Amino acid sequence: MPAKKVCIVGSGNWGSAIAKIIGHNVKGSNRFDPMVSMWVYEEMIEGRKLTDIINTEHENVKYLPGHKLPRNVVAEADITEAVKGATILVFVIPHQFISKLCDQIKPHIDPGSTIGISLIKGIDEGPAGLRLISDIIREKLDIDVSVLMGANIASEVAEEKFCETTIGSKNLLSGVIFKELFQTPNFRIAVISECDTVELCGALKNIVAVGAGFCDGLGFGDNTKAAVIRLGLMEMVAFARMFCSGDVSSSTFLESCGVADLITTCYGGRNRKVAEAFVRTRKSIAELEAEMLNGQKLQGPQTSAEVYKILQKKSLVEKFPLFAAVYLICFEGKAVEEFITCLQSHPEHM
């Protein structure tokens, strides 16, 4: 079998942290080509192209400063050049850009020999309701797509602190390949077949994390935040059971992609941090994103908007008061002080 060439589509903090792992792992395996391409959205940093900095200094100085990338990871600003010859595509970009990027990639890959994996935490709202990001990639590129979701704060992964993650793969062989590509002694992987549930966990937990940030901004304390986490998990399970095709087992929510990622994101991560600042500063989400995230995108509020539209179409908004409250506070002017009401009157307490 010819060696599989990997292209990482994206180079933010999570993409760069993953590039560290992939760059190291491909060198020690006969299965993969030792050179890895990484598509980088070109930016100028103090008069220099970001791609040039990465390729000469082997560091993403904007999104993952202080961490050296392996020399076999090569930054490329042209997506068509980046994917040339690639048979494994690792998607790690903000979900709002995936559709356009797939259109650019399509003519330059061989669907018969290419597989993909999405590390993107978000969902889309289509004419028929819920659209998973992996579904968009499958439809656009006509390839088999797995997902990777877990309690994985990028800086901690880059520092090689121990953590777990979950790969959801409908194709067992793809799951085996991706486990070999990603696993290290400190980045431990479980592969399960419930791909759609794994992906939904990764998207929905960001909404709950915004609620946790509201709690911190309002000074509600850890007891209240624990209630947000529990009620948020209940809504995640209920949403998955309503909208996922196929079985949704409780055990999936006990994987790293479920409760572990939820807890981590509600105590760390950018969604919680920006939501706390939203309460304290009274600035808009868009303003805070520009001020606090160094060019990165916030997924929680955007996902809450997509979820709200889906629930509205199905007349199910009242069954998901926490998800709904996050959307209404972020985008519709609902007072953040009223967030506690969605907890007090939650259907779980009726």
Short mmCIF file of C-alpha atoms in Angstrom, two decimals:
data_model
loop_
_atom_site.label_atom_id
_atom_site.label_comp_id
_atom_site.label_asym_id
_atom_site.label_seq_id
_atom_site.Cartn_x
_atom_site.Cartn_y
_atom_site.Cartn_z
CA MET A 1 0.00 0.00 0.00
CA PRO A 2 1.36 3.47 -0.85
CA ALA A 3 2.06 5.69 2.16
CA LYS A 4 -0.85 7.96 3.06
CA LYS A 5 -0.13 11.68 2.76
CA VAL A 6 -1.73 13.89 5.40
CA CYS A 7 -3.01 17.43 4.93
CA ILE A 8 -4.17 19.43 7.96
CA VAL A 9 -6.83 21.90 6.81
CA GLY A 10 -6.47 24.69 9.36
CA SER A 11 -3.78 26.16 11.59
CA GLY A 12 -5.33 27.88 14.61
CA ASN A 13 -4.28 26.89 18.12
CA TRP A 14 -6.01 23.48 17.93
CA GLY A 15 -4.82 22.84 14.38
CA SER A 16 -1.25 23.70 15.35
CA ALA A 17 -1.39 21.52 18.48
CA ILE A 18 -2.63 18.61 16.36
CA ALA A 19 0.11 19.33 13.80
CA LYS A 20 2.67 18.71 16.57
CA ILE A 21 1.21 15.25 17.20
CA ILE A 22 0.72 14.29 13.55
CA GLY A 23 4.16 15.55 12.49
CA HIS A 24 5.79 13.41 15.16
CA ASN A 25 3.66 10.30 14.57
CA VAL A 26 4.05 10.09 10.78
CA LYS A 27 7.83 9.94 11.14
CA GLY A 28 7.59 6.75 13.16
CA SER A 29 5.14 4.87 10.92
CA ASN A 30 5.35 3.06 7.58
CA ARG A 31 1.68 3.80 6.94
CA PHE A 32 2.09 7.57 6.42
CA ASP A 33 4.14 9.84 4.18
CA PRO A 34 6.72 11.59 6.44
CA MET A 35 5.86 15.06 5.06
CA VAL A 36 2.68 16.75 6.30
CA SER A 37 1.10 19.78 4.63
CA MET A 38 -0.86 22.32 6.70
CA TRP A 39 -3.17 24.83 5.06
CA VAL A 40 -2.71 28.24 6.67
CA TYR A 41 -4.97 31.23 6.18
CA GLU A 42 -2.28 33.72 5.20
CA GLU A 43 -1.74 36.69 7.50
CA MET A 44 0.99 39.28 7.89
CA ILE A 45 2.73 39.23 11.26
CA GLU A 46 5.00 42.27 11.78
CA GLY A 47 5.61 42.50 8.04
CA ARG A 48 6.19 38.76 7.47
CA LYS A 49 3.91 36.10 6.04
CA LEU A 50 2.69 33.64 8.68
CA THR A 51 3.49 30.71 6.35
CA ASP A 52 7.10 31.92 6.02
CA ILE A 53 7.45 32.21 9.78
CA ILE A 54 6.10 28.68 10.31
CA ASN A 55 8.33 27.21 7.60
CA THR A 56 11.52 28.91 8.81
CA GLU A 57 11.05 29.12 12.57
CA HIS A 58 8.71 26.10 12.89
CA GLU A 59 6.38 27.91 15.23
CA ASN A 60 2.89 29.35 14.79
CA VAL A 61 3.76 32.59 16.55
CA LYS A 62 0.19 33.93 16.38
CA TYR A 63 -1.96 30.98 17.45
CA LEU A 64 0.37 28.63 19.37
CA PRO A 65 3.38 30.69 20.47
CA GLY A 66 6.13 28.98 22.42
CA HIS A 67 5.64 25.55 20.83
CA LYS A 68 7.89 24.23 18.09
CA LEU A 69 6.23 22.36 15.24
CA PRO A 70 8.01 19.38 13.70
CA ARG A 71 10.12 20.35 10.66
CA ASN A 72 8.18 17.91 8.47
CA VAL A 73 5.02 20.02 8.86
CA VAL A 74 5.00 22.46 5.92
CA ALA A 75 2.69 25.49 5.88
CA GLU A 76 0.92 26.27 2.60
CA ALA A 77 -1.30 29.28 1.91
CA ASP A 78 -2.90 27.85 -1.25
CA ILE A 79 -5.49 25.21 -0.36
CA THR A 80 -5.19 23.50 -3.76
CA GLU A 81 -1.43 23.10 -3.24
CA ALA A 82 -1.90 21.96 0.35
CA VAL A 83 -4.23 19.08 -0.57
CA LYS A 84 -2.26 17.97 -3.64
CA GLY A 85 -1.57 14.25 -3.31
CA ALA A 86 -3.20 14.06 0.13
CA THR A 87 -5.23 10.94 0.98
CA ILE A 88 -5.97 11.93 4.60
CA LEU A 89 -7.63 15.30 5.26
CA VAL A 90 -7.75 16.59 8.84
CA PHE A 91 -10.30 19.42 9.11
CA VAL A 92 -9.77 21.88 11.95
CA ILE A 93 -11.21 25.28 10.97
CA PRO A 94 -14.18 27.36 12.21
CA HIS A 95 -17.32 25.59 10.98
CA GLN A 96 -18.68 28.61 9.10
CA PHE A 97 -15.89 28.26 6.50
CA ILE A 98 -16.17 24.54 5.75
CA SER A 99 -18.58 24.62 2.81
CA LYS A 100 -16.61 27.11 0.72
CA LEU A 101 -13.32 25.37 1.46
CA CYS A 102 -14.68 21.96 0.43
CA ASP A 103 -15.75 23.47 -2.91
CA GLN A 104 -12.14 24.57 -3.47
CA ILE A 105 -10.73 21.17 -2.42
CA LYS A 106 -13.11 18.96 -4.45
CA PRO A 107 -11.36 19.11 -7.87
CA HIS A 108 -7.97 18.31 -6.35
CA ILE A 109 -8.57 15.04 -4.47
CA ASP A 110 -9.39 11.46 -5.43
CA PRO A 111 -12.58 10.49 -3.54
CA GLY A 112 -11.85 6.78 -4.04
CA SER A 113 -8.61 6.86 -2.06
CA THR A 114 -9.18 9.76 0.38
CA ILE A 115 -10.59 9.76 3.90
CA GLY A 116 -11.25 12.69 6.22
CA ILE A 117 -11.63 13.46 9.89
CA SER A 118 -13.32 16.53 11.37
CA LEU A 119 -12.10 18.17 14.57
CA ILE A 120 -14.62 20.98 14.02
CA LYS A 121 -16.99 21.69 16.90
CA GLY A 122 -20.14 23.16 15.40
CA ILE A 123 -23.30 22.37 13.44
CA ASP A 124 -25.19 23.91 10.56
CA GLU A 125 -28.87 24.55 10.01
CA GLY A 126 -30.10 23.40 6.60
CA PRO A 127 -33.46 23.22 4.82
CA ALA A 128 -34.26 19.86 6.44
CA GLY A 129 -33.05 20.93 9.91
CA LEU A 130 -29.82 19.71 11.47
CA ARG A 131 -26.70 19.36 9.31
CA LEU A 132 -23.56 17.98 10.90
CA ILE A 133 -20.24 19.37 9.70
CA SER A 134 -19.08 15.84 8.83
CA ASP A 135 -22.20 15.47 6.64
CA ILE A 136 -21.29 18.65 4.75
CA ILE A 137 -17.78 17.29 4.11
CA ARG A 138 -19.16 13.89 3.05
CA GLU A 139 -21.66 15.44 0.66
CA LYS A 140 -19.23 17.97 -0.82
CA LEU A 141 -16.21 15.67 -1.23
CA ASP A 142 -17.84 12.21 -1.45
CA ILE A 143 -15.39 10.71 1.05
CA ASP A 144 -15.63 8.71 4.28
CA VAL A 145 -15.46 11.12 7.25
CA SER A 146 -14.77 10.37 10.92
CA VAL A 147 -14.75 12.85 13.83
CA LEU A 148 -12.48 13.56 16.81
CA MET A 149 -13.93 15.27 19.89
CA GLY A 150 -12.80 15.36 23.50
CA ALA A 151 -11.62 17.27 26.55
CA ASN A 152 -8.68 18.72 24.67
CA ILE A 153 -7.65 22.30 25.48
CA ALA A 154 -5.12 23.03 22.75
CA SER A 155 -2.39 24.56 24.91
CA GLU A 156 -2.43 21.56 27.27
CA VAL A 157 -2.27 19.11 24.36
CA ALA A 158 0.69 21.08 22.94
CA GLU A 159 2.37 20.89 26.35
CA GLU A 160 1.89 17.10 26.21
CA LYS A 161 -0.16 16.98 29.39
CA PHE A 162 -2.15 13.76 29.66
CA CYS A 163 -5.63 13.80 28.17
CA GLU A 164 -8.16 11.59 26.42
CA THR A 165 -10.18 12.02 23.28
CA THR A 166 -12.84 10.17 21.29
CA ILE A 167 -12.85 9.24 17.61
CA GLY A 168 -16.24 8.47 16.12
CA SER A 169 -15.87 6.39 12.99
CA LYS A 170 -18.53 4.52 11.03
CA ASN A 171 -15.76 2.70 9.16
CA LEU A 172 -13.65 0.47 11.44
CA LEU A 173 -10.58 0.59 9.18
CA SER A 174 -10.63 4.40 9.14
CA GLY A 175 -10.85 4.39 12.93
CA VAL A 176 -7.73 2.20 13.15
CA ILE A 177 -5.82 4.50 10.78
CA PHE A 178 -6.80 7.64 12.68
CA LYS A 179 -5.93 6.12 16.05
CA GLU A 180 -2.42 5.39 14.73
CA LEU A 181 -2.17 8.93 13.32
CA PHE A 182 -3.19 10.70 16.55
CA GLN A 183 -2.44 8.56 19.60
CA THR A 184 0.56 9.25 21.83
CA PRO A 185 1.40 8.16 25.39
CA ASN A 186 -0.27 11.37 26.66
CA PHE A 187 -3.06 11.67 24.06
CA ARG A 188 -5.15 8.55 24.52
CA ILE A 189 -7.87 7.65 22.07
CA ALA A 190 -11.05 5.58 22.23
CA VAL A 191 -12.63 4.70 18.87
CA ILE A 192 -16.40 4.19 18.83
CA SER A 193 -18.89 3.78 16.01
CA GLU A 194 -21.45 6.35 17.17
CA CYS A 195 -20.01 9.08 14.97
CA ASP A 196 -22.99 11.48 14.94
CA THR A 197 -23.41 11.54 18.73
CA VAL A 198 -19.68 12.15 19.23
CA GLU A 199 -19.86 15.12 16.87
CA LEU A 200 -22.99 16.58 18.44
CA CYS A 201 -21.39 16.43 21.89
CA GLY A 202 -18.48 18.49 20.59
CA ALA A 203 -20.82 21.16 19.23
CA LEU A 204 -23.46 21.36 21.96
CA LYS A 205 -21.12 21.53 24.94
CA ASN A 206 -19.95 24.96 23.74
CA ILE A 207 -23.47 26.32 24.28
CA VAL A 208 -23.44 25.01 27.86
CA ALA A 209 -20.00 26.57 28.39
CA VAL A 210 -21.44 29.98 27.49
CA GLY A 211 -24.04 29.44 30.21
CA ALA A 212 -21.26 28.51 32.64
CA GLY A 213 -19.48 31.76 31.74
CA PHE A 214 -22.67 33.71 32.47
CA CYS A 215 -22.71 32.09 35.92
CA ASP A 216 -19.11 33.17 36.56
CA GLY A 217 -19.81 36.71 35.39
CA LEU A 218 -22.86 36.96 37.63
CA GLY A 219 -20.98 35.51 40.62
CA PHE A 220 -23.34 32.54 41.07
CA GLY A 221 -20.67 30.12 42.32
CA ASP A 222 -19.83 26.47 41.74
CA ASN A 223 -23.14 24.99 42.91
CA THR A 224 -24.99 26.94 40.22
CA LYS A 225 -22.38 26.07 37.61
CA ALA A 226 -22.77 22.38 38.51
CA ALA A 227 -26.52 22.73 37.84
CA VAL A 228 -25.77 24.36 34.48
CA ILE A 229 -23.46 21.47 33.57
CA ARG A 230 -26.01 18.83 34.62
CA LEU A 231 -29.00 20.48 32.95
CA GLY A 232 -26.89 21.23 29.89
CA LEU A 233 -25.90 17.57 29.66
CA MET A 234 -29.57 16.57 29.89
CA GLU A 235 -30.37 18.89 26.98
CA MET A 236 -27.41 17.51 25.00
CA VAL A 237 -28.70 13.96 25.44
CA ALA A 238 -32.28 14.94 24.58
CA PHE A 239 -31.18 16.88 21.49
CA ALA A 240 -29.03 14.01 20.24
CA ARG A 241 -31.88 11.52 20.70
CA MET A 242 -34.25 13.76 18.76
CA PHE A 243 -31.98 14.63 15.88
CA CYS A 244 -29.41 11.83 15.41
CA SER A 245 -30.15 9.07 12.95
CA GLY A 246 -29.52 5.63 14.48
CA ASP A 247 -28.94 4.66 18.09
CA VAL A 248 -27.81 7.15 20.71
CA SER A 249 -26.44 5.27 23.70
CA SER A 250 -25.92 6.76 27.14
CA SER A 251 -22.39 5.31 27.25
CA THR A 252 -21.23 7.72 24.53
CA PHE A 253 -21.87 10.65 26.89
CA LEU A 254 -19.46 9.03 29.37
CA GLU A 255 -16.64 9.13 26.81
CA SER A 256 -14.17 12.03 26.65
CA CYS A 257 -16.33 13.68 23.96
CA GLY A 258 -19.24 13.85 26.41
CA VAL A 259 -19.07 14.64 30.10
CA ALA A 260 -15.27 15.17 30.18
CA ASP A 261 -15.29 17.75 27.38
CA LEU A 262 -18.33 19.42 28.92
CA ILE A 263 -16.66 19.85 32.32
CA THR A 264 -13.37 21.04 30.83
CA THR A 265 -15.07 23.61 28.61
CA CYS A 266 -17.26 24.92 31.44
CA TYR A 267 -14.20 25.59 33.62
CA GLY A 268 -11.67 26.55 30.94
CA GLY A 269 -11.82 27.38 27.25
CA ARG A 270 -12.71 30.47 25.27
CA ASN A 271 -16.52 30.14 25.33
CA ARG A 272 -16.67 30.34 29.13
CA LYS A 273 -14.08 33.12 29.23
CA VAL A 274 -15.81 35.35 26.66
CA ALA A 275 -19.24 34.73 28.21
CA GLU A 276 -17.95 35.87 31.61
CA ALA A 277 -16.55 39.02 29.97
CA PHE A 278 -19.92 39.54 28.23
CA VAL A 279 -21.56 39.86 31.65
CA ARG A 280 -18.84 42.01 33.22
CA THR A 281 -18.24 44.43 30.32
CA ARG A 282 -21.71 44.51 28.68
CA LYS A 283 -19.97 44.50 25.28
CA SER A 284 -21.37 42.44 22.39
CA ILE A 285 -20.14 38.94 21.61
CA ALA A 286 -18.68 40.22 18.32
CA GLU A 287 -16.72 42.98 20.10
CA LEU A 288 -15.33 40.56 22.68
CA GLU A 289 -14.41 38.01 20.02
CA ALA A 290 -12.37 40.69 18.24
CA GLU A 291 -10.74 41.88 21.48
CA MET A 292 -10.02 38.59 23.24
CA LEU A 293 -9.45 35.81 20.73
CA ASN A 294 -6.53 37.00 18.62
CA GLY A 295 -8.30 36.26 15.35
CA GLN A 296 -9.93 33.01 16.43
CA LYS A 297 -13.66 32.39 16.19
CA LEU A 298 -16.09 31.65 19.03
CA GLN A 299 -18.25 28.58 18.45
CA GLY A 300 -20.74 28.57 21.37
CA PRO A 301 -22.94 31.58 20.52
CA GLN A 302 -22.94 30.70 16.81
CA THR A 303 -23.96 27.11 17.59
CA SER A 304 -26.73 28.34 19.91
CA ALA A 305 -28.14 30.36 16.99
CA GLU A 306 -28.13 27.32 14.70
CA VAL A 307 -29.71 25.14 17.40
CA TYR A 308 -32.38 27.74 18.17
CA LYS A 309 -33.44 27.88 14.50
CA ILE A 310 -33.65 24.09 14.36
CA LEU A 311 -35.72 23.93 17.56
CA GLN A 312 -37.99 26.73 16.35
CA LYS A 313 -38.78 24.84 13.14
CA LYS A 314 -39.80 21.80 15.19
CA SER A 315 -41.67 23.83 17.87
CA LEU A 316 -39.34 22.43 20.53
CA VAL A 317 -37.81 25.59 21.99
CA GLU A 318 -39.59 25.22 25.36
CA LYS A 319 -38.06 21.76 25.88
CA PHE A 320 -34.53 23.23 25.75
CA PRO A 321 -34.65 26.32 27.99
CA LEU A 322 -30.90 26.48 28.64
CA PHE A 323 -29.96 26.31 24.94
CA ALA A 324 -32.67 28.88 24.16
CA ALA A 325 -31.60 31.27 26.94
CA VAL A 326 -28.00 31.33 25.71
CA TYR A 327 -29.17 32.31 22.22
CA LEU A 328 -31.65 34.93 23.43
CA ILE A 329 -29.07 36.55 25.73
CA CYS A 330 -26.29 36.56 23.13
CA PHE A 331 -28.33 37.82 20.19
CA GLU A 332 -31.82 39.01 21.11
CA GLY A 333 -31.21 41.37 24.02
CA LYS A 334 -32.57 39.15 26.80
CA ALA A 335 -31.08 40.32 30.10
CA VAL A 336 -28.28 38.04 31.24
CA GLU A 337 -29.61 38.33 34.82
CA GLU A 338 -32.61 36.30 33.63
CA PHE A 339 -30.37 33.31 32.89
CA ILE A 340 -31.09 31.93 36.36
CA THR A 341 -34.80 31.73 35.42
CA CYS A 342 -34.09 29.05 32.82
CA LEU A 343 -32.50 26.96 35.59
CA GLN A 344 -35.23 27.55 38.16
CA SER A 345 -38.03 26.69 35.75
CA HIS A 346 -36.27 23.91 33.82
CA PRO A 347 -38.56 20.95 32.87
CA GLU A 348 -36.22 18.77 34.98
CA HIS A 349 -37.56 20.61 38.06
CA MET A 350 -41.25 20.44 37.18
#
